[in-house]
mmCIF file of C-alpha atoms in Angstrom:
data_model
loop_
_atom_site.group_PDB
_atom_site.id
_atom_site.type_symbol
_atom_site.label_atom_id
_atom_site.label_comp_id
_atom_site.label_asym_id
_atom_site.label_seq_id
_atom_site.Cartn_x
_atom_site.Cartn_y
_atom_site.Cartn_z
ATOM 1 C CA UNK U 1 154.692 229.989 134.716
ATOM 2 C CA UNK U 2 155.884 227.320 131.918
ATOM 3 C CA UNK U 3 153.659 224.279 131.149
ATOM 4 C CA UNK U 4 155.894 221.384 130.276
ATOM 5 C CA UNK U 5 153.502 218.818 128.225
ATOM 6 C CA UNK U 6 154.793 215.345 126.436
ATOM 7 C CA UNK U 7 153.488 215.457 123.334
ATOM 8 C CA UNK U 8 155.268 212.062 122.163
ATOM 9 C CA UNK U 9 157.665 209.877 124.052
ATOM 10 C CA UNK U 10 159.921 206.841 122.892
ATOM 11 C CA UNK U 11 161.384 209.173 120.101
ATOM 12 C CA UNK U 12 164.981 208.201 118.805
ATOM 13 C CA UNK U 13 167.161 211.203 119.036
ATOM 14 C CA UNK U 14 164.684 213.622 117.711
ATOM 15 C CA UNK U 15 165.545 216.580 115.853
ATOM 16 C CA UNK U 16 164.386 219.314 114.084
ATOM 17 C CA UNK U 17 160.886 220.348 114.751
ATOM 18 C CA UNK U 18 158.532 221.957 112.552
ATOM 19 C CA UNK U 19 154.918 222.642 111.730
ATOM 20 C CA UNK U 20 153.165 222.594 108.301
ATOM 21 C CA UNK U 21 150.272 224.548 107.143
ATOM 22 C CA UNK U 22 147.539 221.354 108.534
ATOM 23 C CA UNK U 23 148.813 222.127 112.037
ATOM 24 C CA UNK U 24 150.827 218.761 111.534
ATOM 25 C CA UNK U 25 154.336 218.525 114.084
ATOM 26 C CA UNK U 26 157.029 217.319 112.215
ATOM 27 C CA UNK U 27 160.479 216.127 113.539
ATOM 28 C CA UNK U 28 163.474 213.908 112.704
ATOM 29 C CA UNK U 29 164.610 210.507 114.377
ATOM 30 C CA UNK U 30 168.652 210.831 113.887
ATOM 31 C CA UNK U 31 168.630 207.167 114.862
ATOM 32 C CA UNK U 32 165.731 206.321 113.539
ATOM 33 C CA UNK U 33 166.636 207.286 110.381
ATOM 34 C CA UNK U 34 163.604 208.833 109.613
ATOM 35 C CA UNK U 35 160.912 211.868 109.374
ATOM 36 C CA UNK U 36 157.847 211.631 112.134
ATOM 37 C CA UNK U 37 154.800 213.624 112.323
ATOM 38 C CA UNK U 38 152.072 214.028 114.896
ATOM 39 C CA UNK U 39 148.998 215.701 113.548
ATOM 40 C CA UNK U 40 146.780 217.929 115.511
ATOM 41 C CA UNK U 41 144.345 215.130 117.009
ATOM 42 C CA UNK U 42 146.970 213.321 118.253
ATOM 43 C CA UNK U 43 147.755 210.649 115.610
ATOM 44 C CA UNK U 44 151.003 209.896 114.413
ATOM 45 C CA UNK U 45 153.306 208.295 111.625
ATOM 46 C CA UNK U 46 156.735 207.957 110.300
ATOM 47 C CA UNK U 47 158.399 207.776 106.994
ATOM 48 C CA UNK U 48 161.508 206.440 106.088
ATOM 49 C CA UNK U 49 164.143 208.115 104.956
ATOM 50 C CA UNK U 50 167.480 206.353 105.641
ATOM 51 C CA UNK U 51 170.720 208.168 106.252
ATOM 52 C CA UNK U 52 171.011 210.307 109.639
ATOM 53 C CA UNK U 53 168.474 213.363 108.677
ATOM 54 C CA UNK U 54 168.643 216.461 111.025
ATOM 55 C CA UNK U 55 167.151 220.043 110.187
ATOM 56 C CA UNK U 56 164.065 220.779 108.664
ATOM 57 C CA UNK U 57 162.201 223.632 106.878
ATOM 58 C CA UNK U 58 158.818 223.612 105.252
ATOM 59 C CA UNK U 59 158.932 225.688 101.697
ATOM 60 C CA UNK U 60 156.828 225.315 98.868
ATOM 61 C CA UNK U 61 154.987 222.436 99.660
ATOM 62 C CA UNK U 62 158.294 220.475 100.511
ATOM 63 C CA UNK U 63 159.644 219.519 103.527
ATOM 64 C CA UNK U 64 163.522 219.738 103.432
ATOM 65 C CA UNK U 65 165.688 217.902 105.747
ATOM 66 C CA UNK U 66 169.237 217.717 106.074
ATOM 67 C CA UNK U 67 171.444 214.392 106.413
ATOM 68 C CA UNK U 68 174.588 213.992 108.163
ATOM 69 C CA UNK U 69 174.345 210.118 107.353
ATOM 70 C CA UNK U 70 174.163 210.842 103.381
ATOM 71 C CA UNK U 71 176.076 214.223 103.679
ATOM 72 C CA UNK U 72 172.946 215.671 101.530
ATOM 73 C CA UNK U 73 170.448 218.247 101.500
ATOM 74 C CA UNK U 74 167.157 216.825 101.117
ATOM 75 C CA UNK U 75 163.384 216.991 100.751
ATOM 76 C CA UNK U 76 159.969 215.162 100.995
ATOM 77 C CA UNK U 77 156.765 216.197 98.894
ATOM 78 C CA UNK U 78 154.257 216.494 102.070
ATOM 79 C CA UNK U 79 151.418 215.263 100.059
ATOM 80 C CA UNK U 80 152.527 212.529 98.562
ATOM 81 C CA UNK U 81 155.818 211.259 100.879
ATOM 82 C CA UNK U 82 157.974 211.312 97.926
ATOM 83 C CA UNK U 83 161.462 212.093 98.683
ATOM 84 C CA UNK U 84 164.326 213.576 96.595
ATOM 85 C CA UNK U 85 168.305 214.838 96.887
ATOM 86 C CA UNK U 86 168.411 218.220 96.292
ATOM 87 C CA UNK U 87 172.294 218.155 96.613
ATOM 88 C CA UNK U 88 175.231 216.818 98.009
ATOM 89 C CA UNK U 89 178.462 218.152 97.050
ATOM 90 C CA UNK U 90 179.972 221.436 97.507
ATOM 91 C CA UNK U 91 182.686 222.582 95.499
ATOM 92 C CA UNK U 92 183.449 219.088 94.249
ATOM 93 C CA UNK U 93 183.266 217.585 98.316
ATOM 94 C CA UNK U 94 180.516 215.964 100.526
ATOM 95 C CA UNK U 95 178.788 218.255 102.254
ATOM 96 C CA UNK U 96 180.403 217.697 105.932
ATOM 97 C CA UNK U 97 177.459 216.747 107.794
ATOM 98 C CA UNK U 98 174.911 219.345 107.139
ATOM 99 C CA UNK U 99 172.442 220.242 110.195
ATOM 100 C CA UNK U 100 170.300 223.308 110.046
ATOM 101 C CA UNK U 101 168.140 224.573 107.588
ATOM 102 C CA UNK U 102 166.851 228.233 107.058
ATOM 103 C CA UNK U 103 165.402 229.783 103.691
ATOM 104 C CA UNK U 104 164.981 233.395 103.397
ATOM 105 C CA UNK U 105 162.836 235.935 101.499
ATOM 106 C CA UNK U 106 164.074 235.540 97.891
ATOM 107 C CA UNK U 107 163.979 231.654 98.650
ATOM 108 C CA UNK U 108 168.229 231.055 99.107
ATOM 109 C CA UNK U 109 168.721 227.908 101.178
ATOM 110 C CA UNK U 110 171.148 228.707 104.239
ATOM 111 C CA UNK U 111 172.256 225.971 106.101
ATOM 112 C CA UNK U 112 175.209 224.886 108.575
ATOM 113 C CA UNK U 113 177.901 222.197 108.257
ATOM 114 C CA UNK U 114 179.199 221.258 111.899
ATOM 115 C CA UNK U 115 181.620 218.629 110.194
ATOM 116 C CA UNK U 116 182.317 216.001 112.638
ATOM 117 C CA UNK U 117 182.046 216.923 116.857
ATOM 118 C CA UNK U 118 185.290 215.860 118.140
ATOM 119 C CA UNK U 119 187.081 218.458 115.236
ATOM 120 C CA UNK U 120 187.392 221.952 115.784
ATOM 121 C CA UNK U 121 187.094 224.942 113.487
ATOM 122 C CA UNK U 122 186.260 222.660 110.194
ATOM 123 C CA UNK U 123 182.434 223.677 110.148
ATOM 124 C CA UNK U 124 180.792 226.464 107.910
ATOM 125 C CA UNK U 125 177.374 228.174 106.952
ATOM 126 C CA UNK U 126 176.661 228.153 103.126
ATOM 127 C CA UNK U 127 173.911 229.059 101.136
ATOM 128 C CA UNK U 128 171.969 226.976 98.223
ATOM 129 C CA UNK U 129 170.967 230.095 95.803
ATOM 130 C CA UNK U 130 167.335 230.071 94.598
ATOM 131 C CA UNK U 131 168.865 229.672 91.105
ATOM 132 C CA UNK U 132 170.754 226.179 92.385
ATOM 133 C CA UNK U 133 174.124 227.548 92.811
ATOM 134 C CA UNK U 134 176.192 226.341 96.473
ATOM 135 C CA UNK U 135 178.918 228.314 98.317
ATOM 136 C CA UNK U 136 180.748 228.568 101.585
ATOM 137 C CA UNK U 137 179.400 231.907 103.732
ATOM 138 C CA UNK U 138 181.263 231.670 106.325
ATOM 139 C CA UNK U 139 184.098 228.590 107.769
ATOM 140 C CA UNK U 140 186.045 227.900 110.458
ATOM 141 C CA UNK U 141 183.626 227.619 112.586
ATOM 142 C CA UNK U 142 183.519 225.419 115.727
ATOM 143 C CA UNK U 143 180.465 222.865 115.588
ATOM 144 C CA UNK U 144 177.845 225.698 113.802
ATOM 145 C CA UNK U 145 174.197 224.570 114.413
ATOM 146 C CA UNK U 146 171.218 227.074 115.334
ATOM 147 C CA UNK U 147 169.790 230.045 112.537
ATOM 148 C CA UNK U 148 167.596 232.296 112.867
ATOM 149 C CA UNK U 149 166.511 235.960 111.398
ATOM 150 C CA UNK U 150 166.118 238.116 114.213
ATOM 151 C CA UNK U 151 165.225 240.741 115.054
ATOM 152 C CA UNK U 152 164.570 241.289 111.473
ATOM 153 C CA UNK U 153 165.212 239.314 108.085
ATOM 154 C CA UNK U 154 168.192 241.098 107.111
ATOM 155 C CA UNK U 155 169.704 240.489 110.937
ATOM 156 C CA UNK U 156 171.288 236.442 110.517
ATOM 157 C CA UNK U 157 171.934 234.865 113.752
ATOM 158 C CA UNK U 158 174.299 231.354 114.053
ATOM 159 C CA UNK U 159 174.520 229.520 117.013
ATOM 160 C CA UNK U 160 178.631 228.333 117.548
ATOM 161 C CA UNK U 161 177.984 225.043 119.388
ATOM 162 C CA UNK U 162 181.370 224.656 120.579
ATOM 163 C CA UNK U 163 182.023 227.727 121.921
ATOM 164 C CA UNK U 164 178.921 228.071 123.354
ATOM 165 C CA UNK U 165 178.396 231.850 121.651
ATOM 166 C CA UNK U 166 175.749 233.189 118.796
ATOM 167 C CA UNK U 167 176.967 235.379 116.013
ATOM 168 C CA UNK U 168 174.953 238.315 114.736
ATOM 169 C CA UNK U 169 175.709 239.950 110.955
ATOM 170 C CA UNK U 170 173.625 241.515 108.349
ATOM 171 C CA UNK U 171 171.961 239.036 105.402
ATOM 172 C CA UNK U 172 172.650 240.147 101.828
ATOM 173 C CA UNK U 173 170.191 237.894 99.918
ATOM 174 C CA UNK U 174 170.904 239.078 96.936
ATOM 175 C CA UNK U 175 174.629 239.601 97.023
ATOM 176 C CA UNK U 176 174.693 236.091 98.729
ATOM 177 C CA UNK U 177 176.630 237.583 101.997
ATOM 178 C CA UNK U 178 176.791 237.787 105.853
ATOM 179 C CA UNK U 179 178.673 241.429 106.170
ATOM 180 C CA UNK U 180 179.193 243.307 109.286
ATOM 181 C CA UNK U 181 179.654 239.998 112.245
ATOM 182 C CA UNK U 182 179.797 240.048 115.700
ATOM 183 C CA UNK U 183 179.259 238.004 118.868
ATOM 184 C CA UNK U 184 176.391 238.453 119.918
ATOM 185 C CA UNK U 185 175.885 236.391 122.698
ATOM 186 C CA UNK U 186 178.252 234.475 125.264
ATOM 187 C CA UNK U 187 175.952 231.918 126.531
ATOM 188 C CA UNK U 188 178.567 229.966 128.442
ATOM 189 C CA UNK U 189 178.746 233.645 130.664
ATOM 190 C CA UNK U 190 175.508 233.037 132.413
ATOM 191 C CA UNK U 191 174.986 229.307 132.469
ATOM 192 C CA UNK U 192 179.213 228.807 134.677
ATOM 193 C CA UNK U 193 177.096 226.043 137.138
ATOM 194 C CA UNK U 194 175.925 224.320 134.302
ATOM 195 C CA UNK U 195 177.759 221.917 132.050
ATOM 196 C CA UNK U 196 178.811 222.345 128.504
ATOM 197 C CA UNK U 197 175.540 224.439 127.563
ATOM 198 C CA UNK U 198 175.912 224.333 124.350
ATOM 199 C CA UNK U 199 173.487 226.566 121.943
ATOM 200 C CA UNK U 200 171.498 224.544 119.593
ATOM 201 C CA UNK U 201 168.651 225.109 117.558
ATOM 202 C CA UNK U 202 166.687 228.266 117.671
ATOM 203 C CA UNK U 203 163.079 229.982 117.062
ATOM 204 C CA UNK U 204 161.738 233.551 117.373
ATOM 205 C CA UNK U 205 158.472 233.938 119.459
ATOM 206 C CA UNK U 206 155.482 235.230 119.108
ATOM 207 C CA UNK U 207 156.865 237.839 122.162
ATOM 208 C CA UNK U 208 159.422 239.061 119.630
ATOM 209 C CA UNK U 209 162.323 237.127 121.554
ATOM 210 C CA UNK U 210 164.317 234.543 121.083
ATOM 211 C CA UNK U 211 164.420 230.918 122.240
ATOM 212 C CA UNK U 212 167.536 228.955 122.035
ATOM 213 C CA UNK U 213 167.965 225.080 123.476
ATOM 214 C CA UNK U 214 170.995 224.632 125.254
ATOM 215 C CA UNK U 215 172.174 221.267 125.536
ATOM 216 C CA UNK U 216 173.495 219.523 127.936
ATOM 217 C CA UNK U 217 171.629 222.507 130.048
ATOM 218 C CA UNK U 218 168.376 221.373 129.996
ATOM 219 C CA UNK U 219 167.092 224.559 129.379
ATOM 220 C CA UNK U 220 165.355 226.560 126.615
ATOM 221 C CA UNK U 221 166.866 230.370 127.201
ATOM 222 C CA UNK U 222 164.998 233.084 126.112
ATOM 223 C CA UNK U 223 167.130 236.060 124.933
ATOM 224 C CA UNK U 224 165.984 239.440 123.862
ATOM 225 C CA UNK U 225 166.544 241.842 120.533
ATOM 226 C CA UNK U 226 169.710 242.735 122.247
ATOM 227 C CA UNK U 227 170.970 239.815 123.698
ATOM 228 C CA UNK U 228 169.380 240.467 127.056
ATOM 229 C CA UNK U 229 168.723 236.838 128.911
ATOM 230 C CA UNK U 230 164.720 237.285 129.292
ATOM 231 C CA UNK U 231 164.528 234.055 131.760
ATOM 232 C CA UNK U 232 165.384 230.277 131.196
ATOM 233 C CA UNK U 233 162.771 227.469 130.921
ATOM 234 C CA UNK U 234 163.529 224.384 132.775
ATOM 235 C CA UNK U 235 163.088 221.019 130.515
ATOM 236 C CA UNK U 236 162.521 217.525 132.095
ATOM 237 C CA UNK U 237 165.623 216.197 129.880
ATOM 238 C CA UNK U 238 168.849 217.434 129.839
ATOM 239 C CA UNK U 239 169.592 217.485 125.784
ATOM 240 C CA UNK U 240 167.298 219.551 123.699
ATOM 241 C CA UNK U 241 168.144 219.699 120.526
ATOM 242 C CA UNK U 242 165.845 222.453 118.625
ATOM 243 C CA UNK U 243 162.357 223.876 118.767
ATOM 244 C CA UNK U 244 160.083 226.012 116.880
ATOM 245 C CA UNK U 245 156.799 227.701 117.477
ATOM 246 C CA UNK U 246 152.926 226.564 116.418
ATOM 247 C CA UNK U 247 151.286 229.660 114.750
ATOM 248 C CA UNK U 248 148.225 228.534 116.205
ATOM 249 C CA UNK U 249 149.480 229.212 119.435
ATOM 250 C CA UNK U 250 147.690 225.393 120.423
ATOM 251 C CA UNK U 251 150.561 224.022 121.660
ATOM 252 C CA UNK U 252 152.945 227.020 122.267
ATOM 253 C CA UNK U 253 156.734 226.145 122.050
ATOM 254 C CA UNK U 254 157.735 222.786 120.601
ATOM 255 C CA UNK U 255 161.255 221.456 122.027
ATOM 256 C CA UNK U 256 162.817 217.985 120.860
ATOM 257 C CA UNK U 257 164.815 216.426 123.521
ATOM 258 C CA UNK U 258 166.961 213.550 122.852
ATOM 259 C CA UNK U 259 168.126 212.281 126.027
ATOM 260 C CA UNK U 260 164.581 211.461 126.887
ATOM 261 C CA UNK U 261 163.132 210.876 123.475
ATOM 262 C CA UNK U 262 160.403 213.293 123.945
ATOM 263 C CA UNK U 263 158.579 215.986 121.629
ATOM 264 C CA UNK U 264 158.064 218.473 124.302
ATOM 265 C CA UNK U 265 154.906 221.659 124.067
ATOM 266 C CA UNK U 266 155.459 224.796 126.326
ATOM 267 C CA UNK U 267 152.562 227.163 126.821
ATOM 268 C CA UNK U 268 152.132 229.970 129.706
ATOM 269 C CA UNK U 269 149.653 228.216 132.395
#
């Protein structure tokens, strides 16, 4: 059985969750405009960052964020809270409203673009090379949000909001490509009662499987290496927006839920 614990409440629209090597939580307030953090005894603090930020990823000491608001991808020095644009344009245009954040193995940036909700079929995936070159991956994608490698780091998963499906295809990080793509998962196939449940963000467990926040579901579904629905945890909110994992294993599976406000920890009771 799932343990459902508030870690923080009162959140505005939070986003993003991640931990950093201290064991500190770190998430996004869209409307807050802002990075917040909740360290392991319970303390907590925000920094300013303007704009609407959304994804995160720790890497090299940084934490990266994206920002709709700004149309940038940027990042914070964790030690000392200074904060920099890493970029902003893509061949020669804003970047249209980036959202997720992954880095892999040879340190490449990939992130998603949903471009604005009510449009269809104007979002895409690039990549930010390790030597600070951008490019389109993939486009015409409906709303794009969620990555994740799984099962492996050359297997490059991408949640399609709007059509409520994940697409699977192997990573070239050198050759800067995503070869060889296929659905491969309907989630709106096993969710029919529900409404709109639309995959989010995503995180690979400690169990090898993979969790992925539906929103407008309410529900974190956990999916296995072959697409296999595992079993569905039940959230007190309705919108969850992303979630990641603590290493520790402390506070299990952290989910942020905006309709509620809350930072959210799941552990096995």
């Amino acid at each position: 059985m799932d343990k459902v614990r508030v870690l923080v409440n009162g959140l505005r629209f939070p986003e993003g969750p991640t931990v950093d090597k201290t064991g500190c939580v770190w998430c996004v307030e869209q409307e807050g405009e802002g990075l917040f953090c909740r360290d392991r005894e319970g303390s907590t603090m925000r920094v300013h960052t303007g704009g609407r930020p959304g994804g995160t990823v720790i890497h090299d000491d940084y934490l990266w964020f994206s920002d709709s608001g700004q149309h940038a991808i940027r990042r914070m020095n964790i030690e000392t809270k200074a904060i920099d644009t890493v970029f902003d344009t893509l061949y020669g245009q804003p970047l249209n409203g980036p959202n997720e954040l992954l880095f892999d193995k040879q340190g490449n940036l990939i992130f998603t673009c949903p471009g604005p909700s009510e449009r269809e079929d104007t979002g895409y995936m690039g990549v930010y090379s390790a030597n600070g070159m951008a490019e389109i991956i993939a486009d015409g994608l409906s709303y794009p949000k969620g990555l994740a490698f799984f099962p492996t780091d050359q297997t490059l998963l991408l949640a399609e909001t709007h059509r409520q499906r994940i697409w699977q295809g192997f990573w070239d990080g050198s050759g800067l490509s995503w070869e060889t793509i296929r659905v491969w998962s309907e989630l709106g196939e096993n969710t029919k009662n529900l409404p709109f449940p639309s995959p989010n963000g995503m995180a690979v467990g400690p169990d090898k499987n993979l969790y992925v926040t539906l929103f407008g579901a309410g529900l974190v579904r956990v999916l296995s290496p072959d697409g296999a629905v595992v079993r569905d945890i039940a959230l007190p909110g309705k919108n969850p927006t992303n979630c990641t994992f603590d290493l520790s294993g402390e506070l299990g599976l952290i989910v942020t839920e905006s309709e509620r406000g809350e930072l959210l920890s799941i552990t096995s009771s």
